[in-house]
Amino acid sequence: MSSPGISAATDIRTILPPVLITQESLRFLQAHSLLNLSQVSHCLRSDSRAPWTPTMSTTTTTTISPPVATQLTLIPETKIRTGLQARLAARANAHTKSTSGLAPSFLQANLIVLPSRYAADFRDLCARNPVPCPLLADSASPGDFANLRSHLPRVPEGTAIASSLDLRTDCPRFNIYNNSTLTGAGVPDIAAQWTEDHVGFLIGCSYSFETALVAAGLPPRHLVLDRNVPMYRSSIPLNPAGVFTGGTYVVSMRPYRRDDVDKIRAITRRFLPTHGECVAWGWEALARLGIADIDSPQWGDAPLTMDGRPLGSVWGDEDNVPVFWGCGVTPQEAVMRAGLEGVIMGHAPGHMLVLDCTEDQVLP
């Protein structure tokens, strides 16, 4: 799948700006085939702005000894084809934006990290609310950020869900809550906050069915426009579980033509581990969901028409019908509503953990 406006023959030097990256990150990228040296030597520069050229050996192996900080151009995100590559790119702070469209066919997951005393109640919350909170896996034991226990019947081994894993670093961006109040938004990692008492939970993400929508000729608009999916706080109540009371669904939204809604429902229906079929659609659905303003999502980017206008400016248009799904930001909203104590962490909305298992392995 190509990015909008990028063909196979496009020289990325003409479309991608340089980014600042550390020497450690550079080694990560080279080792895992995320760096194309044939297209970056033109922009590799030291802090003094003097040109720097990588040393090429007589084989296909490349030896790099760059300055501590180097300017370089990366391969477009479409070259990140696997979950492991996506996680390593996030860990190296090389991919820092939304993961929508990244590593097609590989499942993506929302992350919530809780003190262990809340873990049992949270598992109950997921069991009682499988649409917005489909539980994929959790930490194998408290404090374990590298090993998972699977909750997927078709993928029983945690290592098959994600190997070489570090929950503290492998989402592009994270949120941090102290006593249920958001105190850090979009931070690069949570290594300093993680303790031996924390338990990580992976919740299915609707990004996982976007590959199927693209294959059917129905690409989500935020993917086409290179934006984050809009997410809204709804009035649909969650079934309570232990300390988790008073929470409501968070829903993601993708606009489509009214005539395509039945196709979209059929495509996404089988993706039960990643929220499944849409929960509401149509302009009239906003009132049912308690959404006051389609142009003001609580998370993500405001939705647009294909020509860049606010979606609300075409209210009632049958070619721009809002379609809503359950969203894995729901647990973070539930945490804020529950008034939990201590340090709680999660992915920054839209910045998912990309897994090793694919939709074909997980879906019936």
XYZ file of C-alpha atoms in Angstrom:
364
model
C 0.000 0.000 0.000
C 1.490 3.323 -1.030
C 1.135 6.598 0.770
C -1.114 9.154 -0.959
C 0.770 10.911 -3.720
C 3.797 8.597 -3.530
C 4.531 6.203 -6.357
C 7.086 3.434 -6.430
C 9.324 5.636 -8.573
C 9.193 8.655 -6.271
C 12.538 9.778 -4.874
C 11.926 10.214 -1.159
C 14.559 12.959 -1.094
C 11.994 15.248 -2.718
C 9.182 14.602 -0.256
C 10.593 13.792 3.175
C 12.365 16.376 5.337
C 15.389 15.424 7.434
C 14.792 14.398 11.034
C 17.103 14.490 14.045
C 18.112 11.077 15.307
C 20.665 9.734 17.765
C 23.527 7.385 16.987
C 21.807 4.603 18.954
C 18.623 5.049 16.932
C 20.618 5.011 13.709
C 22.046 1.610 14.595
C 18.545 0.301 15.337
C 17.256 1.483 11.985
C 20.142 0.103 9.985
C 20.037 -3.267 11.735
C 16.355 -3.734 11.016
C 16.281 -2.487 7.413
C 14.461 0.748 8.198
C 17.180 2.982 6.757
C 17.909 3.299 3.043
C 21.515 4.441 2.780
C 21.346 4.957 -0.978
C 18.950 7.836 -0.427
C 20.261 9.420 2.748
C 23.915 10.288 2.201
C 22.884 13.586 0.604
C 21.434 14.790 3.893
C 23.641 13.161 6.514
C 25.381 15.986 8.306
C 27.179 16.468 11.575
C 26.377 19.183 14.065
C 28.850 21.437 12.253
C 26.763 20.962 9.065
C 29.711 19.370 7.246
C 28.692 16.619 4.812
C 29.132 13.085 6.103
C 29.178 9.954 3.951
C 28.602 6.445 5.331
C 31.472 4.006 4.872
C 30.509 1.214 2.474
C 32.205 -2.182 2.700
C 32.847 -4.482 -0.237
C 29.806 -6.551 0.736
C 26.220 -5.499 1.279
C 27.011 -4.775 4.930
C 27.403 -1.099 5.794
C 29.512 0.221 8.654
C 28.310 3.494 10.147
C 30.177 5.693 12.610
C 28.119 8.897 12.595
C 28.261 11.815 15.004
C 26.083 11.610 18.110
C 23.369 13.636 16.387
C 22.844 13.197 12.663
C 20.395 14.516 10.091
C 18.957 11.806 7.868
C 15.987 10.889 5.753
C 14.079 7.706 6.595
C 12.315 5.243 4.371
C 8.586 6.094 4.207
C 6.361 4.376 6.755
C 5.116 1.999 4.054
C 8.518 0.266 4.347
C 7.695 -0.707 7.932
C 6.091 -3.997 7.027
C 6.098 -6.015 10.257
C 5.105 -5.550 13.850
C 8.684 -5.975 15.027
C 9.927 -3.290 12.651
C 7.210 -0.942 13.879
C 8.068 -1.560 17.525
C 11.781 -1.069 16.948
C 11.119 2.156 15.057
C 9.023 3.411 17.981
C 11.650 2.259 20.481
C 14.342 4.140 18.571
C 12.088 7.214 18.476
C 12.204 7.051 14.684
C 8.442 6.660 14.184
C 6.584 9.121 16.390
C 3.204 9.657 14.748
C -0.017 7.692 14.331
C 0.352 4.016 13.448
C -2.676 3.978 11.147
C -1.657 2.209 7.938
C 1.595 0.930 9.419
C 2.573 -2.737 8.862
C -0.630 -3.718 7.027
C -2.368 -6.922 8.206
C -0.503 -6.943 11.546
C -2.756 -6.395 14.535
C -2.421 -3.202 16.525
C -3.222 -2.769 20.195
C -4.114 -0.069 22.671
C -2.078 -0.133 25.875
C -3.138 0.579 29.448
C -0.774 0.012 32.393
C -2.217 -0.219 35.909
C -1.013 -0.895 39.448
C -1.554 -4.589 40.132
C -4.289 -3.966 42.715
C -6.601 -2.857 39.890
C -5.753 -5.692 37.488
C -8.544 -8.116 38.428
C -11.208 -5.414 38.211
C -9.872 -4.318 34.841
C -10.046 -7.854 33.451
C -13.670 -7.953 34.600
C -14.306 -4.600 32.923
C -13.020 -6.013 29.630
C -15.099 -9.186 29.998
C -18.247 -7.140 30.601
C -17.534 -4.673 27.786
C -16.024 -6.691 24.924
C -16.872 -4.192 22.171
C -14.884 -1.176 23.398
C -12.450 -3.237 25.522
C -11.529 -6.488 23.719
C -8.666 -7.878 25.800
C -5.857 -9.364 23.702
C -3.131 -9.936 26.296
C -1.668 -8.753 29.576
C 1.674 -8.848 31.356
C 2.752 -12.373 32.246
C 3.277 -11.156 35.818
C 3.335 -7.809 37.643
C 6.311 -5.737 36.590
C 6.902 -7.738 33.399
C 7.121 -5.434 30.381
C 8.660 -8.024 28.029
C 6.399 -11.086 28.286
C 2.692 -11.439 27.649
C -0.110 -13.785 28.601
C -2.446 -14.257 25.649
C -6.225 -13.921 25.834
C -6.632 -14.841 22.167
C -7.903 -18.414 21.694
C -6.252 -18.750 18.292
C -2.896 -17.358 19.473
C -2.304 -19.088 22.809
C 1.363 -18.158 23.231
C 2.250 -14.658 24.354
C 5.485 -14.758 22.359
C 3.431 -15.150 19.176
C 1.601 -11.925 19.973
C 4.788 -9.882 20.323
C 8.379 -11.033 20.687
C 11.393 -8.877 21.605
C 8.898 -6.630 23.360
C 9.269 -3.654 25.671
C 5.917 -2.195 26.706
C 7.717 0.847 28.116
C 9.062 2.019 24.764
C 7.340 0.290 21.851
C 4.404 2.645 21.252
C 5.377 5.804 19.369
C 3.957 8.002 22.139
C 2.463 7.503 25.622
C 0.198 9.227 28.145
C 0.829 9.302 31.895
C -1.806 9.717 34.615
C -1.160 10.487 38.269
C -4.139 9.787 40.536
C -6.382 9.648 37.451
C -5.267 13.066 36.187
C -3.430 13.325 32.880
C 0.006 14.728 33.705
C 2.025 13.715 30.648
C 0.703 13.626 27.082
C 2.592 12.273 24.096
C 5.785 11.349 25.946
C 8.321 9.145 24.104
C 8.531 6.366 26.722
C 7.386 5.336 30.199
C 10.544 3.599 31.395
C 10.996 5.957 34.336
C 7.413 5.477 35.524
C 7.202 1.681 35.192
C 7.591 -0.248 38.455
C 7.642 -3.864 39.570
C 3.969 -3.475 40.516
C 2.654 -2.429 37.100
C 0.599 -4.675 34.813
C 0.202 -3.904 31.118
C -2.968 -4.727 29.172
C -3.350 -4.836 25.391
C -6.764 -3.933 23.986
C -7.757 -4.530 20.368
C -7.575 -1.563 17.992
C -9.766 -0.694 15.024
C -6.673 0.178 12.984
C -6.412 -3.584 12.566
C -9.395 -3.770 10.222
C -8.320 -0.830 8.091
C -6.233 -3.098 5.853
C -9.405 -4.990 4.954
C -11.225 -1.733 4.226
C -8.384 -0.598 1.968
C -8.403 -3.948 0.151
C -12.130 -3.510 -0.494
C -11.561 -0.092 -2.029
C -12.915 1.687 1.054
C -9.863 3.331 2.638
C -10.565 5.306 5.820
C -10.395 9.014 5.165
C -7.918 9.797 7.925
C -5.539 7.319 6.297
C -5.936 8.948 2.886
C -5.400 12.416 4.353
C -2.543 11.295 6.655
C -4.342 12.333 9.832
C -5.184 10.693 13.132
C -8.617 9.117 13.462
C -11.079 11.306 15.429
C -12.243 9.854 18.755
C -15.161 11.026 20.877
C -16.428 10.576 24.395
C -19.933 9.122 24.092
C -22.871 8.762 26.462
C -23.062 4.957 26.076
C -22.498 3.604 29.603
C -19.970 0.893 30.331
C -21.025 -2.072 32.411
C -19.266 -1.422 35.738
C -16.647 -3.719 37.250
C -15.194 -3.226 40.719
C -13.558 0.185 40.973
C -14.437 0.959 37.360
C -17.779 2.736 37.583
C -19.341 5.634 35.746
C -17.388 5.094 32.541
C -18.696 5.497 29.008
C -17.659 4.277 25.570
C -15.107 6.170 23.571
C -15.864 5.810 19.855
C -13.738 6.338 16.773
C -15.271 7.753 13.599
C -14.650 7.293 9.888
C -16.900 9.047 7.353
C -18.234 7.087 4.377
C -20.899 7.267 1.719
C -24.286 6.115 2.984
C -24.400 3.528 0.186
C -21.180 1.939 1.504
C -22.241 1.487 5.127
C -23.607 -2.040 4.693
C -20.364 -3.141 3.016
C -18.334 -1.631 5.844
C -20.461 -3.349 8.459
C -19.955 -6.690 6.733
C -16.178 -6.223 6.421
C -15.588 -5.205 10.035
C -18.106 -7.594 11.625
C -15.654 -10.489 11.838
C -12.983 -8.395 13.578
C -14.306 -9.119 17.055
C -10.852 -8.909 18.717
C -10.540 -5.364 17.358
C -13.986 -3.902 18.171
C -15.915 -5.614 15.376
C -18.820 -4.024 13.550
C -19.575 -0.323 13.848
C -21.883 0.590 16.736
C -23.673 3.519 15.065
C -23.777 5.419 11.789
C -25.526 8.357 10.189
C -25.786 12.007 11.093
C -28.642 11.175 13.426
C -26.285 8.915 15.408
C -24.535 11.913 16.964
C -27.534 12.653 19.173
C -27.854 8.994 20.188
C -24.180 8.904 21.154
C -24.263 12.218 22.989
C -21.738 13.856 20.644
C -22.397 17.580 20.502
C -19.919 18.625 17.803
C -18.536 16.348 15.089
C -15.724 18.853 14.489
C -14.462 18.717 18.087
C -13.243 15.213 18.954
C -11.735 14.716 22.390
C -8.823 12.781 20.870
C -7.215 12.572 17.438
C -7.665 15.044 14.592
C -10.851 16.828 13.605
C -12.502 15.089 10.623
C -12.414 16.670 7.198
C -14.102 16.292 3.852
C -11.897 15.076 1.031
C -11.355 18.678 -0.068
C -10.242 19.750 3.396
C -13.368 21.354 4.856
C -14.606 20.593 8.391
C -16.916 17.597 8.244
C -19.599 19.516 10.119
C -19.811 21.992 7.243
C -21.543 19.309 5.149
C -23.987 18.210 7.857
C -26.540 15.799 6.442
C -24.536 14.996 3.299
C -25.107 11.348 2.351
C -21.612 11.155 0.860
C -20.066 12.078 4.219
C -21.904 9.948 6.762
C -20.210 9.497 10.166
C -19.637 5.836 11.059
C -18.656 4.989 14.654
C -16.828 2.049 16.233
C -15.927 1.145 19.792
C -12.486 2.498 20.651
C -9.635 1.259 22.823
C -9.161 4.680 24.384
C -12.177 3.664 26.491
C -9.964 2.187 29.265
C -8.107 5.481 29.686
C -11.420 7.287 29.956
C -12.592 4.673 32.473
C -9.458 5.271 34.549
C -10.097 9.004 34.668
C -13.722 8.442 35.668
C -12.835 5.886 38.357
C -10.508 8.124 40.330
C -7.767 5.513 40.650
C -4.702 6.241 42.752
C -1.104 5.922 41.657
C 0.713 6.114 38.332
C -1.211 4.791 35.334
C 0.060 4.812 31.766
C -1.272 4.201 28.289
C -0.548 4.747 24.626
C -1.191 8.221 23.280
C -4.423 7.891 21.272
C -3.627 6.824 17.721
C -0.082 5.710 18.623
C -0.525 1.962 18.962
C 1.584 -1.043 19.784
C 1.948 -3.060 16.565
C 1.977 -6.818 17.179
C 3.540 -9.848 15.502
C 0.286 -11.723 14.905
C -1.756 -11.002 11.799
C -5.476 -10.765 11.265
C -5.487 -14.155 9.511
C -4.028 -15.783 12.628
C -6.554 -14.204 14.967
C -9.849 -14.075 13.098
C -12.167 -17.066 12.641
